[in-house]
Amino acid sequence: MGNVVVVGTQWGDEGKGKVVDLLTAQAHVVVRFQGGNNAGHTLVVGGKKFIFHLIPSGILYEDKTCLIGNGVVVDPEVLLQEIDRLAEAGVSVQPGRLYLSEKAHLIMPYHKALD
């Protein structure tokens, strides 16, 4: 499969997550390239409900590599909570499966305090 980009033009909620999930079966790498944890999508796979805010949904497939790109605004606390929820559901989020760009923007506690 060549490179495929899924872009929404309706300010969210147009079903991009479901399209990405359908395309993931043919992909080697699934990338979240921009946005933050305020956005998200929900998938039901094997009767289990998964809610994603930062981690690409490709993490549900053991043979996929997932990347959080430099355009993503990452709240480390939210990222760790998402990893924990996935682990509780039996999804492996191990090094080598999930990569975080060293240039991704971080939301620090002082950002929240100032907001």
Tab-separated table of N, CA and C in Angstrom, residues 64-104:
chain	number	residue	atom	x	y	z
A	64	LYS	N	1.307	-3.669	13.531
A	64	LYS	CA	1.405	-2.291	13.036
A	64	LYS	C	2.319	-1.458	13.927
A	65	THR	N	3.034	-0.536	13.302
A	65	THR	CA	3.839	0.446	14.014
A	65	THR	C	3.048	1.743	14.043
A	66	CYS	N	2.998	2.392	15.202
A	66	CYS	CA	2.234	3.627	15.350
A	66	CYS	C	3.155	4.776	15.730
A	67	LEU	N	2.914	5.925	15.119
A	67	LEU	CA	3.726	7.108	15.359
A	67	LEU	C	2.854	8.272	15.802
A	68	ILE	N	3.319	9.000	16.806
A	68	ILE	CA	2.720	10.274	17.197
A	68	ILE	C	3.683	11.337	16.686
A	69	GLY	N	3.241	12.122	15.708
A	69	GLY	CA	4.124	13.026	14.989
A	69	GLY	C	4.381	14.355	15.664
A	70	ASN	N	5.235	15.154	15.013
A	70	ASN	CA	5.657	16.419	15.594
A	70	ASN	C	4.582	17.491	15.571
A	71	GLY	N	3.487	17.279	14.881
A	71	GLY	CA	2.390	18.234	14.884
A	71	GLY	C	1.364	17.972	15.974
A	72	VAL	N	1.595	16.945	16.772
A	72	VAL	CA	0.655	16.588	17.839
A	72	VAL	C	1.047	17.322	19.118
A	73	VAL	N	0.054	17.831	19.819
A	73	VAL	CA	0.254	18.467	21.119
A	73	VAL	C	-0.044	17.397	22.161
A	74	VAL	N	0.992	16.963	22.889
A	74	VAL	CA	0.885	15.808	23.786
A	74	VAL	C	0.844	16.252	25.241
A	75	ASP	N	-0.207	15.853	25.922
A	75	ASP	CA	-0.272	15.986	27.380
A	75	ASP	C	0.236	14.657	27.927
A	76	PRO	N	1.442	14.630	28.521
A	76	PRO	CA	2.018	13.360	28.981
A	76	PRO	C	1.105	12.588	29.933
A	77	GLU	N	0.382	13.304	30.783
A	77	GLU	CA	-0.528	12.642	31.722
A	77	GLU	C	-1.628	11.897	30.968
A	78	VAL	N	-2.200	12.541	29.965
A	78	VAL	CA	-3.262	11.922	29.161
A	78	VAL	C	-2.703	10.745	28.364
A	79	LEU	N	-1.499	10.893	27.814
A	79	LEU	CA	-0.878	9.805	27.056
A	79	LEU	C	-0.680	8.575	27.935
A	80	LEU	N	-0.166	8.773	29.138
A	80	LEU	CA	0.048	7.638	30.045
A	80	LEU	C	-1.272	6.989	30.456
A	81	GLN	N	-2.313	7.795	30.672
A	81	GLN	CA	-3.633	7.239	31.001
A	81	GLN	C	-4.170	6.404	29.839
A	82	GLU	N	-3.970	6.886	28.626
A	82	GLU	CA	-4.442	6.145	27.451
A	82	GLU	C	-3.691	4.821	27.309
A	83	ILE	N	-2.384	4.850	27.536
A	83	ILE	CA	-1.584	3.619	27.498
A	83	ILE	C	-2.079	2.643	28.552
A	84	ASP	N	-2.343	3.127	29.766
A	84	ASP	CA	-2.835	2.263	30.847
A	84	ASP	C	-4.180	1.639	30.501
A	85	ARG	N	-5.108	2.443	29.939
A	85	ARG	CA	-6.432	1.907	29.571
A	85	ARG	C	-6.309	0.823	28.502
A	86	LEU	N	-5.436	1.049	27.534
A	86	LEU	CA	-5.234	0.039	26.496
A	86	LEU	C	-4.636	-1.234	27.083
A	87	ALA	N	-3.659	-1.090	27.971
A	87	ALA	CA	-3.034	-2.258	28.611
A	87	ALA	C	-4.062	-3.045	29.416
A	88	GLU	N	-4.948	-2.339	30.125
A	88	GLU	CA	-6.007	-3.009	30.894
A	88	GLU	C	-6.933	-3.807	29.982
A	89	ALA	N	-7.093	-3.345	28.739
A	89	ALA	CA	-7.954	-4.039	27.771
A	89	ALA	C	-7.195	-5.126	27.014
A	90	GLY	N	-5.926	-5.328	27.376
A	90	GLY	CA	-5.140	-6.386	26.749
A	90	GLY	C	-4.396	-5.982	25.490
A	91	VAL	N	-4.295	-4.673	25.238
A	91	VAL	CA	-3.590	-4.178	24.052
A	91	VAL	C	-2.152	-3.861	24.435
A	92	SER	N	-1.213	-4.426	23.697
A	92	SER	CA	0.209	-4.210	23.958
A	92	SER	C	0.659	-2.858	23.404
A	93	VAL	N	1.161	-2.014	24.292
A	93	VAL	CA	1.714	-0.719	23.887
A	93	VAL	C	3.167	-0.718	24.344
A	94	GLN	N	3.983	-1.441	23.603
A	94	GLN	CA	5.386	-1.639	23.972
A	94	GLN	C	6.293	-0.789	23.089
A	95	PRO	N	7.511	-0.507	23.591
A	95	PRO	CA	8.496	0.141	22.713
A	95	PRO	C	8.675	-0.713	21.454
A	96	GLY	N	8.798	-0.049	20.342
A	96	GLY	CA	8.875	-0.757	19.070
A	96	GLY	C	7.532	-0.807	18.364
A	97	ARG	N	6.462	-0.531	19.101
A	97	ARG	CA	5.121	-0.475	18.499
A	97	ARG	C	4.598	0.950	18.449
A	98	LEU	N	5.016	1.765	19.433
A	98	LEU	CA	4.554	3.151	19.512
A	98	LEU	C	5.761	4.064	19.634
A	99	TYR	N	5.826	5.045	18.746
A	99	TYR	CA	6.914	6.020	18.764
A	99	TYR	C	6.332	7.417	18.915
A	100	LEU	N	7.044	8.257	19.651
A	100	LEU	CA	6.648	9.645	19.876
A	100	LEU	C	7.746	10.542	19.319
A	101	SER	N	7.383	11.456	18.430
A	101	SER	CA	8.365	12.370	17.862
A	101	SER	C	9.001	13.205	18.962
A	102	GLU	N	10.314	13.351	18.890
A	102	GLU	CA	11.006	14.192	19.869
A	102	GLU	C	10.688	15.668	19.649
A	103	LYS	N	10.009	15.980	18.546
A	103	LYS	CA	9.627	17.366	18.263
A	103	LYS	C	8.143	17.632	18.524
A	104	ALA	N	7.434	16.640	19.061
A	104	ALA	CA	6.027	16.854	19.415
A	104	ALA	C	5.959	17.902	20.523
